[in-house]
Amino acid sequence: MIIRYERNGKVKHGWMVQEENKVRVIEGDIYKVESAKPIMTGLELPLDEVSLLAPCTPSKIVCIGLNYKDHAEEIGKELPAEPLMFLKPSTTVIGPGEPIVYPKLTENLHYEGELAVVIKKEARRIKAEEADDYILGFTCAIDVTARDLQWRDGQWTRAKGFDTFCPLGPAIASKLDYNDLRIVTRVNGEIRQDSNTNQMVFTVPQLLEAITAVMTLLPGDVVLTGTPSGVGELQPGDEVSVTIEGIGTLSARVNKEE
Ligand code: MG
């Protein structure tokens, strides 16, 4: 699995071998698939000697609302006829272990555990059948949401856009059957969401076709594919985590804004 890490002030990508507690160092741009291929240096580091960062640095995060049948049912909404899209700014991204800041402007902060797609190469007007060619892999995400602001504003820029509202990580897994993955969200160790990506209304390839009919996706861009049932509140001091089969666990603590 691909990770992005910092060590001695330098940021690099690596290949994580969890069973051996090791990182294989990669030189170069992991998104360059043609001439300037990334190089596996042969160098290895102990996993605990690196600080994990968000595994990519998206120019934008495209999110999908109401994309799980069980979640639409839970909130009494009809299934959407086409994907409902919104954006989170790139400044919402934080890495594994970084805290989510509970803003003073909200009194109702929610977690939404989600499967995140990481884009490999520029994608414009692609068809669902070719979507796999444009996917680098998958990681875990939390679509942190100020629920009160979401309903008050009528649109979602403020509710979804605070700094730290998009934890991503810990790693990018590439070979996954993304149509059948268990996804579990826990708060303080207690299960709150427990579903499967087979509950999605629109599949990942269908989402990429719909999104790229509107906007170009760039290497490293991220698509959040919606959240299953069981969304709920977070309080300062809570520890929230999302575990997705084949990827791993992303955790974040909630800190009150100073
Ligand atoms: Mg969401």
Coordinates of N, CA, C and O in Angstrom, one line a residue, residues 30 33 39 55 76-77 81 83 88 92 105 122-123 135 148 159 179 187 194 202 205 209 211 222 229 232-233 240 258:
I30 N 4.6 9.5 -7.9 CA 3.8 8.3 -8.1 C 2.7 8.4 -9.1 O 2.1 7.4 -9.5
V33 N 3.0 7.9 -14.8 CA 3.0 6.5 -15.1 C 3.8 6.2 -16.4 O 4.1 5.1 -16.7
I39 N 10.5 5.4 -8.8 CA 11.6 4.4 -8.6 C 11.5 3.8 -7.2 O 11.5 4.5 -6.2
P55 N -2.3 10.5 2.5 CA -1.6 9.8 1.4 C -1.5 10.5 0.1 O -0.8 10.1 -0.8
G76 N -35.0 9.1 5.8 CA -36.3 9.2 5.2 C -36.2 10.0 3.9 O -37.2 10.6 3.5
K77 N -35.1 9.9 3.2 CA -35.0 10.6 1.9 C -35.1 9.5 0.7 O -34.7 8.4 0.9
A81 N -31.9 10.4 -8.1 CA -32.0 9.9 -9.5 C -30.6 10.0 -10.2 O -30.3 9.3 -11.1
P83 N -26.2 11.3 -9.2 CA -25.3 11.6 -8.0 C -25.4 13.1 -7.6 O -25.4 14.0 -8.4
K88 N -15.4 19.8 -1.1 CA -14.7 20.2 0.1 C -13.4 20.9 -0.3 O -12.8 20.3 -1.3
T92 N -9.2 21.3 3.9 CA -9.9 20.4 4.9 C -9.0 19.2 5.2 O -9.3 18.6 6.3
L105 N -18.2 27.8 15.7 CA -19.4 28.2 14.9 C -20.4 27.1 14.8 O -21.5 27.4 14.3
E122 N -5.2 12.5 -15.1 CA -6.3 13.5 -15.5 C -7.5 12.8 -16.2 O -7.3 12.0 -17.1
A123 N -8.6 13.1 -15.7 CA -9.9 12.4 -16.1 C -10.9 13.4 -16.5 O -11.4 14.2 -15.7
I135 N -8.0 5.2 -11.7 CA -8.0 5.1 -10.2 C -6.6 4.6 -9.7 O -6.1 3.6 -10.1
D148 N -25.7 21.5 11.8 CA -26.6 22.6 12.0 C -26.4 23.7 10.9 O -27.3 24.2 10.4
A159 N -20.7 24.1 6.1 CA -20.9 22.9 6.9 C -19.8 21.9 6.7 O -19.4 21.1 7.6
N179 N -16.5 -2.8 -4.9 CA -18.0 -3.0 -4.8 C -18.4 -3.9 -3.6 O -19.6 -4.1 -3.5
V187 N -16.8 5.3 17.4 CA -16.5 6.5 18.2 C -16.2 5.9 19.6 O -16.9 5.2 20.2
D194 N -21.8 0.4 10.3 CA -21.3 -0.9 10.0 C -22.0 -1.4 8.7 O -23.1 -1.8 8.8
F202 N -24.9 4.6 -6.4 CA -24.1 4.7 -7.7 C -22.7 4.1 -7.4 O -22.1 4.5 -6.4
P205 N -17.4 3.5 -10.6 CA -17.3 3.9 -12.0 C -18.4 4.9 -12.4 O -18.1 5.8 -13.2
E209 N -17.8 8.7 -13.9 CA -18.4 9.2 -15.2 C -19.2 10.5 -15.0 O -19.1 11.4 -15.7
I211 N -19.0 12.7 -12.4 CA -18.2 13.8 -12.0 C -17.4 14.4 -13.2 O -17.4 15.6 -13.4
V222 N -9.5 13.6 -4.9 CA -10.1 12.6 -4.1 C -11.6 12.7 -4.3 O -12.2 13.8 -4.4
S229 N -25.5 4.2 6.8 CA -26.4 4.6 7.9 C -25.6 4.7 9.2 O -24.5 4.1 9.3
G232 N -23.8 10.3 13.2 CA -24.1 10.8 14.5 C -23.1 11.8 15.0 O -22.2 12.2 14.3
E233 N -23.3 12.3 16.2 CA -22.6 13.4 16.7 C -21.2 13.0 17.3 O -21.0 11.9 17.8
V240 N -12.6 9.2 16.9 CA -13.4 8.6 15.8 C -12.5 7.8 14.9 O -11.3 8.3 14.6
E258 N -9.5 26.4 20.0 CA -9.0 27.3 21.1 C -9.4 28.7 20.9 O -9.4 29.2 19.8

